[in-house]
Short mmCIF file of C-alpha atoms and ligand atoms in Angstrom, two decimals:
data_model
loop_
_atom_site.label_atom_id
_atom_site.label_comp_id
_atom_site.label_asym_id
_atom_site.label_seq_id
_atom_site.Cartn_x
_atom_site.Cartn_y
_atom_site.Cartn_z
CA MET A 1 41.38 165.29 72.81
CA HIS A 2 42.32 166.97 69.33
CA ARG A 3 44.57 165.60 67.46
CA ARG A 4 46.99 168.18 67.74
CA SER A 5 46.81 167.74 71.48
CA ARG A 6 47.35 163.96 71.50
CA VAL A 7 50.35 164.59 69.46
CA PHE A 8 51.51 166.95 71.33
CA ALA A 9 50.95 164.93 74.66
CA ALA A 10 52.78 161.90 73.13
CA PHE A 11 55.62 164.26 72.01
CA ALA A 12 55.63 166.00 75.74
CA LEU A 13 55.68 162.04 77.32
CA LEU A 14 58.59 161.03 74.85
CA ALA A 15 60.46 164.09 75.59
CA GLY A 16 60.10 163.98 79.25
CA ALA A 17 61.36 160.63 79.06
CA TRP A 18 64.58 161.35 77.44
CA PHE A 19 65.04 164.66 79.10
CA ALA A 20 64.12 163.81 82.73
CA PRO A 21 67.91 163.87 84.58
CA ALA A 22 67.98 161.02 86.50
CA ALA A 23 66.27 160.42 89.87
CA SER A 24 68.87 161.43 92.87
CA ALA A 25 70.04 158.10 95.02
CA GLY A 26 70.86 159.91 97.75
CA TYR A 27 73.52 157.13 98.97
CA VAL A 28 74.98 158.30 101.96
CA ILE A 29 78.75 156.92 101.67
CA ASP A 30 79.56 155.47 105.25
CA SER A 31 79.63 151.73 104.96
CA ASN A 32 75.88 151.55 106.34
CA VAL A 33 74.04 149.12 103.97
CA ALA A 34 70.55 150.15 105.15
CA ASP A 35 70.12 152.96 102.26
CA TRP A 36 70.89 150.21 99.83
CA GLY A 37 67.76 148.67 101.26
CA LEU A 38 69.29 145.88 103.13
CA VAL A 39 67.92 144.85 106.54
CA ARG A 40 69.31 142.75 109.08
CA THR A 41 67.19 140.11 110.44
CA GLY A 42 69.47 137.26 109.90
CA GLN A 43 67.48 136.03 106.42
CA ALA A 44 68.68 135.09 103.05
CA SER A 45 66.10 137.84 101.83
CA ASN A 46 68.21 140.44 103.98
CA TRP A 47 70.57 140.80 100.29
CA THR A 48 68.05 141.70 98.18
CA PRO A 49 68.02 145.65 97.83
CA SER A 50 65.80 148.48 97.01
CA SER A 51 63.78 147.79 93.81
CA GLY A 52 65.50 151.07 92.41
CA VAL A 53 68.85 149.76 92.60
CA GLU A 54 70.13 149.32 89.29
CA GLN A 55 71.72 145.86 89.24
CA TYR A 56 73.54 143.46 91.89
CA MET A 57 74.66 140.04 92.57
CA VAL A 58 74.72 137.74 95.68
CA ASP A 59 77.00 134.83 96.67
CA ASP A 60 76.83 134.63 100.46
CA GLN A 61 78.89 131.48 101.83
CA THR A 62 80.04 130.50 104.96
CA GLY A 63 82.54 128.25 106.77
CA GLY A 64 85.95 127.90 107.82
CA SER A 65 89.57 128.60 105.53
CA ASN A 66 89.41 124.97 103.91
CA VAL A 67 85.54 126.07 102.38
CA PHE A 68 85.69 126.19 98.43
CA LEU A 69 84.77 129.54 97.15
CA ASN A 70 85.60 129.59 93.46
CA PRO A 71 88.11 129.92 92.39
CA GLY A 72 89.90 129.25 95.41
CA TYR A 73 88.95 128.25 98.92
CA GLY A 74 88.78 130.73 102.29
CA GLY A 75 85.58 130.23 103.37
CA GLN A 76 83.91 133.64 105.48
CA LYS A 77 87.54 135.38 106.02
CA TYR A 78 87.47 135.36 102.23
CA ASP A 79 84.00 135.52 101.22
CA ALA A 80 83.17 138.20 98.34
CA GLU A 81 79.23 138.16 99.44
CA ALA A 82 78.04 140.78 97.55
CA ILE A 83 77.86 143.74 95.25
CA TYR A 84 75.29 146.27 94.13
CA LEU A 85 74.94 149.05 91.73
CA ASP A 86 73.45 152.50 91.05
CA TRP A 87 73.79 155.96 89.58
CA ASP A 88 72.06 159.08 89.40
CA ALA A 89 73.04 162.07 87.62
CA THR A 90 76.44 163.06 89.50
CA ASN A 91 77.88 159.74 90.88
CA LEU A 92 78.08 155.83 90.27
CA TYR A 93 77.47 154.12 93.21
CA VAL A 94 78.96 150.76 94.15
CA LEU A 95 78.64 148.79 97.62
CA VAL A 96 80.54 145.57 98.01
CA VAL A 97 79.75 143.47 101.15
CA THR A 98 82.50 140.85 102.29
CA GLY A 99 84.00 138.85 104.73
CA VAL A 100 87.43 140.60 104.13
CA SER A 101 88.28 142.63 107.14
CA PRO A 102 90.03 146.12 106.73
CA ASN A 103 92.50 145.04 108.77
CA GLN A 104 93.36 141.94 107.13
CA VAL A 105 97.18 141.39 107.40
CA HIS A 106 98.27 141.66 103.75
CA ASN A 107 101.29 139.49 103.85
CA PRO A 108 100.99 136.96 100.72
CA ALA A 109 104.35 135.31 101.64
CA ALA A 110 102.19 134.53 105.12
CA ASN A 111 99.17 133.81 102.78
CA SER A 112 97.44 136.00 104.25
CA TYR A 113 95.57 139.04 101.91
CA GLY A 114 93.60 141.85 101.96
CA ALA A 115 91.38 144.06 99.99
CA GLY A 116 91.42 144.38 95.94
CA ASP A 117 90.07 147.67 93.75
CA ILE A 118 86.76 148.30 92.70
CA LEU A 119 87.42 147.61 89.04
CA ILE A 120 85.41 148.90 85.69
CA ASP A 121 85.51 147.48 82.50
CA PHE A 122 83.92 149.27 79.76
CA GLY A 123 82.89 147.66 76.78
CA VAL A 124 82.76 144.42 78.48
CA ASN A 125 85.91 143.33 76.50
CA GLY A 126 88.06 141.82 79.45
CA SER A 127 90.22 145.02 80.04
CA PHE A 128 89.45 146.94 82.85
CA ASP A 129 89.39 150.58 82.05
CA TYR A 130 89.37 152.74 85.90
CA GLY A 131 90.09 151.31 89.41
CA VAL A 132 89.06 152.62 93.02
CA VAL A 133 91.74 152.11 94.93
CA VAL A 134 90.69 150.41 98.23
CA LYS A 135 94.04 150.11 100.23
CA ASN A 136 97.29 151.31 99.46
CA TYR A 137 99.21 147.82 99.12
CA ALA A 138 100.24 148.92 95.68
CA GLY A 139 101.46 152.45 96.75
CA LEU A 140 98.31 153.97 95.48
CA ASN A 141 96.22 156.55 96.73
CA PRO A 142 92.57 154.80 98.73
CA GLY A 143 89.58 156.54 97.04
CA THR A 144 91.39 158.01 94.17
CA LEU A 145 89.83 157.01 90.82
CA TYR A 146 93.02 155.66 88.44
CA ARG A 147 92.62 155.15 84.60
CA ALA A 148 93.83 151.28 84.89
CA GLY A 149 97.81 151.09 83.87
CA THR A 150 98.82 147.74 84.99
CA PHE A 151 97.35 145.16 86.91
CA ASN A 152 98.04 142.82 90.51
CA TYR A 153 96.72 139.49 89.75
CA GLY A 154 95.16 136.77 92.03
CA ILE A 155 97.36 133.34 92.95
CA TRP A 156 94.43 131.32 90.92
CA THR A 157 95.17 129.86 87.05
CA ALA A 158 91.75 127.93 87.45
CA PRO A 159 89.12 127.08 90.04
CA GLY A 160 91.70 125.21 92.52
CA VAL A 161 94.24 125.57 90.39
CA THR A 162 97.17 127.89 91.85
CA GLY A 163 99.66 129.72 89.22
CA THR A 164 102.30 132.66 89.42
CA PRO A 165 100.61 135.05 88.55
CA GLY A 166 97.06 134.19 88.87
CA THR A 167 94.82 135.02 85.49
CA ASP A 168 92.47 137.50 87.81
CA PRO A 169 93.22 141.12 88.05
CA VAL A 170 92.79 142.35 91.71
CA ALA A 171 93.86 145.54 91.90
CA LEU A 172 95.79 148.16 90.01
CA LYS A 173 99.69 147.88 89.77
CA THR A 174 99.79 151.42 88.22
CA GLY A 175 97.44 154.26 86.67
CA THR A 176 96.50 157.59 86.23
CA ALA A 177 94.81 159.43 88.81
CA LEU A 178 91.70 160.89 87.62
CA GLY A 179 90.40 162.35 90.88
CA ALA A 180 88.48 161.65 94.23
CA THR A 181 85.85 159.50 95.03
CA GLN A 182 83.87 159.13 98.40
CA LEU A 183 84.98 155.59 99.93
CA SER A 184 84.13 154.15 102.82
CA TYR A 185 85.29 150.57 104.19
CA SER A 186 83.23 149.50 107.58
CA ALA A 187 85.90 149.79 110.29
CA THR A 188 84.06 147.29 112.30
CA GLY A 189 82.24 144.68 111.23
CA PHE A 190 78.86 143.77 111.47
CA ASN A 191 76.45 140.63 111.36
CA ASN A 192 72.38 139.26 111.03
CA LEU A 193 73.18 140.26 107.21
CA GLY A 194 71.92 137.13 105.46
CA GLN A 195 71.05 133.50 106.70
CA TYR A 196 74.42 132.96 108.04
CA ALA A 197 73.74 135.57 111.19
CA SER A 198 76.34 135.15 113.37
CA ASP A 199 79.15 135.84 110.28
CA THR A 200 80.96 139.07 110.41
CA HIS A 201 80.58 141.34 107.10
CA TYR A 202 82.29 144.28 106.22
CA ALA A 203 80.98 146.92 103.94
CA ILE A 204 83.10 148.81 100.95
CA GLU A 205 81.10 151.80 99.54
CA THR A 206 81.95 154.44 96.94
CA ALA A 207 80.38 157.00 94.72
CA ILE A 208 82.37 158.05 91.87
CA PRO A 209 81.66 161.17 90.38
CA LEU A 210 80.27 160.60 86.66
CA ALA A 211 82.28 163.41 85.27
CA LEU A 212 85.56 161.46 85.98
CA LEU A 213 84.60 158.83 83.43
CA GLY A 214 84.79 160.76 80.70
CA SER A 215 82.99 159.63 77.27
CA ASP A 216 82.11 156.48 78.57
CA TRP A 217 79.30 157.86 80.48
CA GLY A 218 76.60 160.54 78.94
CA VAL A 219 73.86 162.73 80.08
CA ASN A 220 71.84 160.13 79.57
CA GLY A 221 73.79 157.28 81.20
CA PRO A 222 76.75 155.05 80.45
CA ASN A 223 77.49 155.06 76.98
CA LYS A 224 78.46 151.25 76.99
CA ALA A 225 77.78 148.64 78.69
CA PHE A 226 80.03 148.26 81.76
CA PHE A 227 81.15 145.63 84.13
CA VAL A 228 82.37 146.25 87.93
CA GLN A 229 84.25 143.82 89.76
CA TRP A 230 85.79 143.28 93.30
CA THR A 231 87.89 140.70 94.72
CA MET A 232 90.61 140.62 97.22
CA TYR A 233 94.30 140.23 96.50
CA CYS A 234 94.49 136.10 96.30
CA ALA A 235 91.36 136.06 94.33
CA ASN A 236 90.14 133.32 96.29
CA ASP A 237 86.24 134.56 95.63
CA ILE A 238 85.10 137.31 92.98
CA ILE A 239 82.01 139.10 92.65
CA GLY A 240 80.78 141.32 89.94
CA VAL A 241 77.88 142.88 88.44
CA ASP A 242 76.92 143.72 84.30
CA PRO A 243 74.42 146.03 84.32
CA ALA A 244 72.03 145.86 80.79
CA PRO A 245 72.83 148.55 78.69
CA SER A 246 70.40 151.16 78.75
CA VAL A 247 68.29 150.48 75.69
CA PRO A 248 66.02 153.68 75.89
CA GLU A 249 68.81 155.99 74.96
CA PRO A 250 69.22 155.43 71.61
CA GLY A 251 65.96 154.31 71.16
CA VAL A 252 63.74 157.69 72.01
CA PRO A 253 65.53 160.00 69.83
CA ALA A 254 64.16 157.25 67.16
CA LEU A 255 60.60 157.52 68.66
CA LEU A 256 60.78 160.83 68.89
CA ALA A 257 61.63 160.84 64.78
CA ALA A 258 58.74 158.46 64.59
CA VAL A 259 56.31 160.76 66.36
CA LEU A 260 57.97 163.84 64.32
CA GLY A 261 57.63 161.93 61.32
CA ALA A 262 53.55 161.18 62.13
CA VAL A 263 52.89 164.92 62.97
CA THR A 264 54.78 165.86 59.25
CA LEU A 265 52.64 163.08 57.51
CA GLY A 266 49.25 164.31 59.45
CA ALA A 267 50.05 168.13 58.15
CA ARG A 268 50.90 166.86 54.52
CA ARG A 269 47.81 164.66 54.67
CA ARG A 270 45.49 167.49 56.09
CA VAL A 271 47.13 169.58 53.46
CA ALA A 272 46.55 167.42 50.33
CA ARG A 273 42.76 167.44 51.35
CA1 CA B 301 75.04 154.07 103.02
CA1 CA B 302 80.98 134.07 97.67
CA1 CA B 303 79.33 135.08 103.72
CA1 CA B 304 87.37 147.96 78.62
#
């Protein structure tokens, strides 16, 4: 291969890596977990998703209402079991699997709590910036992405220690509507997912249009590290995921610059000879 051909091949390879659009993830927002690669055979390995899934976290617990989940109690009925995250060129996709039913009575006075919102912290600075509202308990619209205003909090101030208000944000209290997402929350539960095969699970699945995330998302992916969390209104159990920042974004233009520098240097050397 001629020198120029080799340099061009390297350039094309790097340019391709830089400009290639993200593959279409193609998730169907229907509370069916199969499109994330989750199979239901009653084994612990069922929680492991397809290799293409960007990031995930599993914390599958079981048992009755006295079982400690961290920071609170509640067993399977309040179990935050897993969260999965992926994106393509159009949407940010989130899947939450939990023991919390969409029909669970939300009545804090009777010590019964329903689902909280999917909250996103860009910058991972402890301040949530967005929320996809899941239920209408705060008078906000389920399925809408809001820029966060104020929050409702759980009932725990430390593991096993209750306090009012608790320290964990669970859902938006106020916010500014940014636009519609796709949202699905299992109408009926399913089992056979994971080693506690008879336990009942519900899936909350959403597709958030990247265009709604403004400058927090660029053409090559997230512009900064971010953290996605879900819990229920009491925050008995909390699950979150924090994808590694996408290193190639600043790195690839730097490599391209290095290749262009090498080409220029090569041309100069040829001239010098
Ligand atoms: Ca699905
Ligand atoms: Ca859990
Ligand atoms: Ca469980
Ligand atoms: Ca933030």
